[in-house]
Amino acid sequence: MSRVFASVRARATLGATLVVAVALAAAGAAVLFSLYTNLTGQAGADAEQAARKVAADLSGGTPYRELSLDDEKQPVQVLDEDGELVAASEGLQAIKGTATDQVRPRPQPGPTSSAPTDGDDDGDDEGEPGDPGDQGDQGDQGDDDGDDSAGSLGPGEIAEEAGLSNGSATIDGEAGDYRFASVQVDVPGQGTYTVYAGAPLAAEQSAVETSLKVMLVGFPLLLGIVGGVTWLVTRRALRPVEGIRQEMAEITASEDLTRRVPEPDTHDEIARLARTTNETLAALESSVERQRRFVADASHELRSPIASLRTQLEVGVAHPGLLDVPGAVEDTVRLQHLAADLLLLARLDAGERPQDGRVDLAALARESAAGRGGVRVTAEEPVEVAGSRGQLERVLANLLDNARRHARSEVTLGVRTDGDRAVVAVGDDGDGVPEADRERIFERFVRLDDARSRDDGGAGLGLAIARDVAVRHGGTLTVGAAPAGGALFELRLPLV
């Protein structure tokens, strides 16, 4: 399973399909629920309308035996205040969901109508029991009793609110689900009657089932379309990434860092990735080339003193009296200094950070100038910076040795503060550094022509080491023109 979804395209397709599936399921459920609620509400309204129509007939004086309850689609029940069924729809065979499951009203004695006839004085005084149409004295007494039993309903009044419930009924052999509405009505002289009327839910259920079937068929098709489109779009979008990967694989196999990955003509994340990859390759190429030059230059610088020392030793072996011991010592010291410089550069290239500490540059400057003649020192007290005392001492030594090598008569060393920076200035009265070479001299193994002609053992690493140490300490090292006409090196470091 992990291999199946190992690609971004497969995971994107699966994720998009799942999101759309969840959204469709939620939307479909909401649609079905809304459809069912609306249709059920409409059925309840129809049932309530039918119940109120029967209640209006009862309120108007129509005896319940003469109610028109022959609608084959809507079951109707009429219950008296004792809960006894007094009237029901014709053909009603079974019912559930109302106050009673009776389908046949109990027999009632007396005539089917309580309406008085002209000239019948005896009928005026005695109403028919069980008929709601009597308007005599006993009817008036019945109104009072009906008012008491009806609660807040007045004589002939129909309740404003209707109760709703779901149930089932069988009419003329056909069973179905119904939405029932119950309405109370005060029948003058008879009390409170409850009318139950039902509206069929077959149409509503059919609509919901049809909608569900459409969704069950349409949703998988839609999900298939979404998955297919996502797969194609993702493949097209990731095609440049595959080109970048193939090119990077070929670059790795060939070790040719001059090659670059293709950059798409877009402004999206993939184009930015390609540009960043090419920038990384360029930086890597520059770094490898710099390391190659460093190794080549180091080998060249080491070859001369080693060859000289070997020659002197071979001559000393053949002719002990001709052994130049001072020269051998000088070459050995030069090799020692060169090895120390190479080791320090290796540590700096590896990202070695200066040790935390407080260094007084003014005191360090005086100590560095004390062992070197011809250095004039001007320093404020105190000027403290954070960093490695050994590395900063190495920087001052390199700058002073470089200035003494090129000065005619005097070297100046000044330490001062400039805002939040400590400034160490080393100047000489020599020929200075041409403006075109003021950055090049900080490269490794770089020596100007006049330095080579007057070389007394330098390998061209002192200024490179000084700048690397300055950068590691959060500072800068630049060169300009000194007031005496020579070179002026300025080391700027943040104050503590």
Short mmCIF file of N, CA, C and O in Angstrom, two decimals, residues 311-406:
data_model
loop_
_atom_site.label_atom_id
_atom_site.label_comp_id
_atom_site.label_asym_id
_atom_site.label_seq_id
_atom_site.Cartn_x
_atom_site.Cartn_y
_atom_site.Cartn_z
N THR A 311 66.93 19.67 -0.69
CA THR A 311 68.21 19.92 -1.35
C THR A 311 69.31 20.18 -0.33
O THR A 311 70.43 19.65 -0.43
N GLN A 312 68.99 21.02 0.66
CA GLN A 312 69.99 21.31 1.68
C GLN A 312 70.37 20.05 2.46
O GLN A 312 71.55 19.85 2.80
N LEU A 313 69.41 19.22 2.77
CA LEU A 313 69.72 18.01 3.51
C LEU A 313 70.54 17.03 2.67
O LEU A 313 71.45 16.36 3.18
N GLU A 314 70.23 16.91 1.38
CA GLU A 314 71.00 16.02 0.52
C GLU A 314 72.43 16.51 0.37
O GLU A 314 73.39 15.71 0.37
N VAL A 315 72.58 17.85 0.24
CA VAL A 315 73.95 18.40 0.17
C VAL A 315 74.67 18.15 1.47
O VAL A 315 75.88 17.81 1.52
N GLY A 316 73.95 18.29 2.62
CA GLY A 316 74.58 18.06 3.91
C GLY A 316 75.00 16.61 4.09
O GLY A 316 76.02 16.32 4.74
N VAL A 317 74.21 15.69 3.51
CA VAL A 317 74.59 14.28 3.60
C VAL A 317 75.85 14.02 2.78
O VAL A 317 76.77 13.29 3.21
N ALA A 318 75.88 14.61 1.56
CA ALA A 318 77.05 14.36 0.70
C ALA A 318 78.26 15.16 1.16
O ALA A 318 79.39 14.67 1.10
N HIS A 319 78.02 16.39 1.60
CA HIS A 319 79.11 17.25 2.01
C HIS A 319 78.72 17.91 3.33
O HIS A 319 78.10 18.98 3.34
N PRO A 320 78.98 17.28 4.43
CA PRO A 320 78.56 17.82 5.73
C PRO A 320 79.07 19.23 5.99
O PRO A 320 78.39 20.02 6.65
N GLY A 321 80.16 19.59 5.43
CA GLY A 321 80.67 20.93 5.68
C GLY A 321 79.90 22.01 4.97
O GLY A 321 79.99 23.19 5.33
N LEU A 322 79.14 21.64 3.95
CA LEU A 322 78.38 22.63 3.18
C LEU A 322 76.92 22.75 3.66
O LEU A 322 76.12 23.46 3.02
N LEU A 323 76.53 22.08 4.73
CA LEU A 323 75.13 22.12 5.20
C LEU A 323 74.77 23.51 5.69
O LEU A 323 75.44 24.07 6.57
N ASP A 324 73.70 24.10 5.08
CA ASP A 324 73.20 25.44 5.47
C ASP A 324 72.15 25.24 6.56
O ASP A 324 70.94 25.16 6.29
N VAL A 325 72.60 25.17 7.80
CA VAL A 325 71.67 24.95 8.90
C VAL A 325 70.69 26.11 9.05
O VAL A 325 69.47 25.89 9.21
N PRO A 326 71.12 27.37 9.04
CA PRO A 326 70.14 28.48 9.16
C PRO A 326 69.09 28.45 8.05
O PRO A 326 67.91 28.71 8.28
N GLY A 327 69.53 28.13 6.84
CA GLY A 327 68.55 28.05 5.75
C GLY A 327 67.56 26.94 5.95
O GLY A 327 66.36 27.08 5.65
N ALA A 328 68.03 25.79 6.46
CA ALA A 328 67.12 24.69 6.73
C ALA A 328 66.13 25.04 7.82
O ALA A 328 64.93 24.71 7.76
N VAL A 329 66.63 25.73 8.84
CA VAL A 329 65.72 26.16 9.91
C VAL A 329 64.69 27.13 9.37
O VAL A 329 63.49 27.07 9.72
N GLU A 330 65.10 28.05 8.51
CA GLU A 330 64.17 29.03 7.94
C GLU A 330 63.09 28.35 7.11
O GLU A 330 61.90 28.70 7.20
N ASP A 331 63.52 27.39 6.30
CA ASP A 331 62.52 26.66 5.51
C ASP A 331 61.57 25.86 6.40
O ASP A 331 60.36 25.76 6.12
N THR A 332 62.11 25.30 7.48
CA THR A 332 61.25 24.54 8.39
C THR A 332 60.24 25.46 9.07
O THR A 332 59.05 25.10 9.22
N VAL A 333 60.68 26.64 9.50
CA VAL A 333 59.76 27.60 10.12
C VAL A 333 58.69 28.03 9.12
O VAL A 333 57.51 28.18 9.46
N ARG A 334 59.12 28.23 7.88
CA ARG A 334 58.13 28.62 6.86
C ARG A 334 57.09 27.52 6.66
O ARG A 334 55.90 27.79 6.54
N LEU A 335 57.55 26.27 6.65
CA LEU A 335 56.60 25.16 6.54
C LEU A 335 55.68 25.11 7.75
O LEU A 335 54.48 24.82 7.63
N GLN A 336 56.23 25.38 8.93
CA GLN A 336 55.42 25.36 10.14
C GLN A 336 54.34 26.43 10.09
O GLN A 336 53.17 26.16 10.42
N HIS A 337 54.72 27.65 9.69
CA HIS A 337 53.72 28.73 9.58
C HIS A 337 52.66 28.41 8.53
O HIS A 337 51.47 28.67 8.73
N LEU A 338 53.11 27.87 7.39
CA LEU A 338 52.16 27.54 6.33
C LEU A 338 51.20 26.45 6.79
O LEU A 338 49.98 26.52 6.54
N ALA A 339 51.69 25.43 7.49
CA ALA A 339 50.81 24.37 8.00
C ALA A 339 49.82 24.92 9.01
O ALA A 339 48.63 24.53 9.02
N ALA A 340 50.27 25.83 9.88
CA ALA A 340 49.36 26.44 10.85
C ALA A 340 48.28 27.26 10.15
O ALA A 340 47.10 27.22 10.55
N ASP A 341 48.69 28.00 9.11
CA ASP A 341 47.68 28.78 8.37
C ASP A 341 46.67 27.87 7.68
O ASP A 341 45.46 28.14 7.70
N LEU A 342 47.15 26.81 7.08
CA LEU A 342 46.23 25.89 6.41
C LEU A 342 45.28 25.23 7.41
O LEU A 342 44.10 25.03 7.12
N LEU A 343 45.80 24.88 8.57
CA LEU A 343 44.94 24.27 9.58
C LEU A 343 43.88 25.25 10.07
O LEU A 343 42.71 24.89 10.25
N LEU A 344 44.26 26.52 10.27
CA LEU A 344 43.28 27.52 10.71
C LEU A 344 42.22 27.75 9.64
O LEU A 344 41.02 27.86 9.96
N LEU A 345 42.63 27.82 8.39
CA LEU A 345 41.65 28.00 7.30
C LEU A 345 40.71 26.80 7.23
O LEU A 345 39.51 26.96 6.97
N ALA A 346 41.24 25.60 7.45
CA ALA A 346 40.38 24.42 7.43
C ALA A 346 39.34 24.49 8.54
O ALA A 346 38.16 24.15 8.34
N ARG A 347 39.76 24.95 9.73
CA ARG A 347 38.79 25.07 10.84
C ARG A 347 37.75 26.14 10.54
O ARG A 347 36.57 25.97 10.85
N LEU A 348 38.17 27.24 9.95
CA LEU A 348 37.22 28.30 9.61
C LEU A 348 36.24 27.85 8.54
O LEU A 348 35.03 28.15 8.61
N ASP A 349 36.74 27.11 7.57
CA ASP A 349 35.84 26.60 6.52
C ASP A 349 34.86 25.59 7.08
O ASP A 349 33.75 25.43 6.56
N ALA A 350 35.25 24.90 8.13
CA ALA A 350 34.35 23.92 8.75
C ALA A 350 33.29 24.57 9.62
O ALA A 350 32.45 23.87 10.19
N GLY A 351 33.33 25.91 9.74
CA GLY A 351 32.31 26.61 10.50
C GLY A 351 32.64 26.81 11.95
O GLY A 351 31.74 27.03 12.77
N GLU A 352 33.92 26.75 12.31
CA GLU A 352 34.31 26.95 13.70
C GLU A 352 33.97 28.36 14.15
O GLU A 352 34.31 29.34 13.49
N ARG A 353 33.27 28.46 15.25
CA ARG A 353 32.88 29.75 15.81
C ARG A 353 33.88 30.19 16.87
O ARG A 353 34.44 29.35 17.58
N PRO A 354 34.11 31.50 16.99
CA PRO A 354 35.03 31.97 18.02
C PRO A 354 34.49 31.68 19.41
O PRO A 354 33.29 31.71 19.66
N GLN A 355 35.40 31.40 20.33
CA GLN A 355 35.01 31.15 21.71
C GLN A 355 34.50 32.43 22.36
O GLN A 355 35.01 33.53 22.09
N ASP A 356 33.50 32.27 23.22
CA ASP A 356 32.94 33.44 23.90
C ASP A 356 33.94 33.97 24.93
O ASP A 356 34.52 33.21 25.71
N GLY A 357 34.15 35.27 24.90
CA GLY A 357 35.05 35.91 25.84
C GLY A 357 35.10 37.40 25.58
O GLY A 357 34.60 37.89 24.56
N ARG A 358 35.67 38.12 26.50
CA ARG A 358 35.82 39.58 26.36
C ARG A 358 37.29 39.88 26.10
O ARG A 358 38.18 39.45 26.85
N VAL A 359 37.54 40.61 25.04
CA VAL A 359 38.91 40.93 24.63
C VAL A 359 39.05 42.44 24.57
O VAL A 359 38.25 43.12 23.91
N ASP A 360 40.08 42.95 25.24
CA ASP A 360 40.40 44.38 25.20
C ASP A 360 41.33 44.61 24.02
O ASP A 360 42.52 44.24 24.06
N LEU A 361 40.82 45.21 22.95
CA LEU A 361 41.61 45.41 21.75
C LEU A 361 42.77 46.37 21.98
O LEU A 361 43.83 46.25 21.35
N ALA A 362 42.58 47.34 22.87
CA ALA A 362 43.66 48.29 23.13
C ALA A 362 44.86 47.58 23.75
O ALA A 362 46.02 47.76 23.32
N ALA A 363 44.61 46.76 24.75
CA ALA A 363 45.71 46.02 25.38
C ALA A 363 46.31 45.01 24.42
O ALA A 363 47.55 44.82 24.38
N LEU A 364 45.44 44.36 23.62
CA LEU A 364 45.95 43.38 22.65
C LEU A 364 46.80 44.06 21.59
O LEU A 364 47.82 43.50 21.14
N ALA A 365 46.44 45.27 21.18
CA ALA A 365 47.23 46.00 20.18
C ALA A 365 48.60 46.35 20.72
O ALA A 365 49.62 46.24 20.01
N ARG A 366 48.68 46.77 21.97
CA ARG A 366 49.99 47.10 22.55
C ARG A 366 50.87 45.85 22.66
O ARG A 366 52.08 45.90 22.41
N GLU A 367 50.26 44.75 23.05
CA GLU A 367 51.03 43.52 23.14
C GLU A 367 51.54 43.08 21.77
O GLU A 367 52.69 42.61 21.65
N SER A 368 50.72 43.20 20.75
CA SER A 368 51.12 42.78 19.41
C SER A 368 52.22 43.69 18.85
O SER A 368 53.12 43.22 18.13
N ALA A 369 52.17 44.99 19.17
CA ALA A 369 53.17 45.93 18.65
C ALA A 369 54.47 45.89 19.43
O ALA A 369 55.52 46.35 18.94
N ALA A 370 54.42 45.32 20.65
CA ALA A 370 55.61 45.34 21.50
C ALA A 370 56.74 44.52 20.90
O ALA A 370 57.92 44.89 21.01
N GLY A 371 56.46 43.43 20.26
CA GLY A 371 57.50 42.58 19.71
C GLY A 371 57.91 42.94 18.31
O GLY A 371 58.67 42.20 17.68
N ARG A 372 57.38 44.03 17.77
CA ARG A 372 57.69 44.45 16.40
C ARG A 372 58.16 45.89 16.44
O ARG A 372 57.45 46.78 16.93
N GLY A 373 59.31 46.14 15.89
CA GLY A 373 59.83 47.50 15.90
C GLY A 373 59.20 48.36 14.83
O GLY A 373 58.67 47.89 13.83
N GLY A 374 59.26 49.69 15.05
CA GLY A 374 58.75 50.64 14.07
C GLY A 374 57.25 50.76 14.01
O GLY A 374 56.69 51.17 12.99
N VAL A 375 56.53 50.40 15.06
CA VAL A 375 55.06 50.47 15.09
C VAL A 375 54.66 51.54 16.10
O VAL A 375 55.03 51.46 17.28
N ARG A 376 53.93 52.54 15.64
CA ARG A 376 53.44 53.61 16.52
C ARG A 376 51.98 53.30 16.87
O ARG A 376 51.13 53.17 16.00
N VAL A 377 51.71 53.22 18.20
CA VAL A 377 50.39 52.79 18.68
C VAL A 377 49.67 53.96 19.32
O VAL A 377 50.25 54.68 20.15
N THR A 378 48.41 54.13 18.94
CA THR A 378 47.50 55.09 19.59
C THR A 378 46.22 54.33 19.88
O THR A 378 45.56 53.83 18.96
N ALA A 379 45.87 54.24 21.17
CA ALA A 379 44.71 53.42 21.54
C ALA A 379 43.93 54.07 22.66
O ALA A 379 44.52 54.66 23.57
N GLU A 380 42.59 53.97 22.57
CA GLU A 380 41.72 54.39 23.66
C GLU A 380 41.64 53.28 24.70
O GLU A 380 42.03 52.14 24.46
N GLU A 381 41.17 53.62 25.87
CA GLU A 381 41.04 52.65 26.97
C GLU A 381 39.64 52.68 27.55
O GLU A 381 39.16 53.78 27.87
N PRO A 382 39.02 51.54 27.82
CA PRO A 382 39.29 50.27 27.14
C PRO A 382 38.38 50.14 25.93
O PRO A 382 37.37 50.83 25.82
N VAL A 383 38.69 49.22 25.04
CA VAL A 383 37.85 48.93 23.86
C VAL A 383 37.64 47.42 23.85
O VAL A 383 38.52 46.67 23.40
N GLU A 384 36.50 46.96 24.36
CA GLU A 384 36.25 45.54 24.53
C GLU A 384 35.28 45.01 23.48
O GLU A 384 34.27 45.64 23.18
N VAL A 385 35.64 43.82 22.99
CA VAL A 385 34.78 43.11 22.03
C VAL A 385 34.63 41.68 22.52
O VAL A 385 35.37 41.22 23.40
N ALA A 386 33.67 40.97 21.93
CA ALA A 386 33.45 39.57 22.27
C ALA A 386 34.07 38.69 21.20
O ALA A 386 33.94 38.96 20.00
N GLY A 387 34.77 37.65 21.64
CA GLY A 387 35.36 36.74 20.66
C GLY A 387 36.51 35.97 21.22
O GLY A 387 36.72 35.88 22.43
N SER A 388 37.32 35.41 20.31
CA SER A 388 38.48 34.59 20.66
C SER A 388 39.72 35.45 20.69
O SER A 388 40.07 36.09 19.68
N ARG A 389 40.38 35.49 21.82
CA ARG A 389 41.60 36.29 21.94
C ARG A 389 42.69 35.78 20.99
O ARG A 389 43.39 36.57 20.33
N GLY A 390 42.82 34.45 20.88
CA GLY A 390 43.86 33.90 20.02
C GLY A 390 43.65 34.26 18.56
O GLY A 390 44.60 34.63 17.86
N GLN A 391 42.37 34.18 18.07
CA GLN A 391 42.11 34.50 16.67
C GLN A 391 42.29 35.99 16.40
O GLN A 391 42.83 36.38 15.36
N LEU A 392 41.84 36.84 17.31
CA LEU A 392 42.02 38.29 17.11
C LEU A 392 43.49 38.67 17.19
O LEU A 392 43.95 39.58 16.46
N GLU A 393 44.23 38.01 18.04
CA GLU A 393 45.68 38.26 18.09
C GLU A 393 46.32 37.88 16.76
O GLU A 393 47.24 38.56 16.28
N ARG A 394 45.83 36.80 16.16
CA ARG A 394 46.35 36.37 14.86
C ARG A 394 46.03 37.40 13.78
O ARG A 394 46.87 37.68 12.90
N VAL A 395 44.86 38.01 13.84
CA VAL A 395 44.49 39.04 12.87
C VAL A 395 45.45 40.23 12.98
O VAL A 395 45.98 40.73 11.98
N LEU A 396 45.69 40.72 14.21
CA LEU A 396 46.59 41.86 14.39
C LEU A 396 48.00 41.53 13.94
O LEU A 396 48.69 42.35 13.31
N ALA A 397 48.45 40.32 14.24
CA ALA A 397 49.78 39.93 13.82
C ALA A 397 49.90 39.91 12.30
O ALA A 397 50.89 40.40 11.72
N ASN A 398 48.89 39.36 11.61
CA ASN A 398 48.93 39.32 10.15
C ASN A 398 48.92 40.71 9.56
O ASN A 398 49.65 41.01 8.59
N LEU A 399 48.09 41.60 10.10
CA LEU A 399 48.03 42.97 9.58
C LEU A 399 49.33 43.71 9.83
O LEU A 399 49.82 44.45 8.95
N LEU A 400 49.90 43.56 11.01
CA LEU A 400 51.16 44.25 11.30
C LEU A 400 52.30 43.70 10.46
O LEU A 400 53.13 44.48 9.94
N ASP A 401 52.38 42.38 10.30
CA ASP A 401 53.44 41.80 9.47
C ASP A 401 53.31 42.26 8.03
O ASP A 401 54.32 42.55 7.35
N ASN A 402 52.06 42.32 7.52
CA ASN A 402 51.85 42.78 6.15
C ASN A 402 52.24 44.25 6.00
O ASN A 402 52.87 44.65 5.01
N ALA A 403 51.90 45.08 7.00
CA ALA A 403 52.26 46.50 6.93
C ALA A 403 53.77 46.69 7.02
O ALA A 403 54.35 47.51 6.28
N ARG A 404 54.44 45.98 7.89
CA ARG A 404 55.90 46.10 8.03
C ARG A 404 56.61 45.62 6.77
O ARG A 404 57.66 46.13 6.39
N ARG A 405 56.00 44.64 6.07
CA ARG A 405 56.62 44.13 4.84
C ARG A 405 56.60 45.17 3.74
O ARG A 405 57.49 45.20 2.88
N HIS A 406 55.59 46.06 3.73
CA HIS A 406 55.45 47.02 2.65
C HIS A 406 55.76 48.45 3.05
O HIS A 406 55.78 49.36 2.20
#
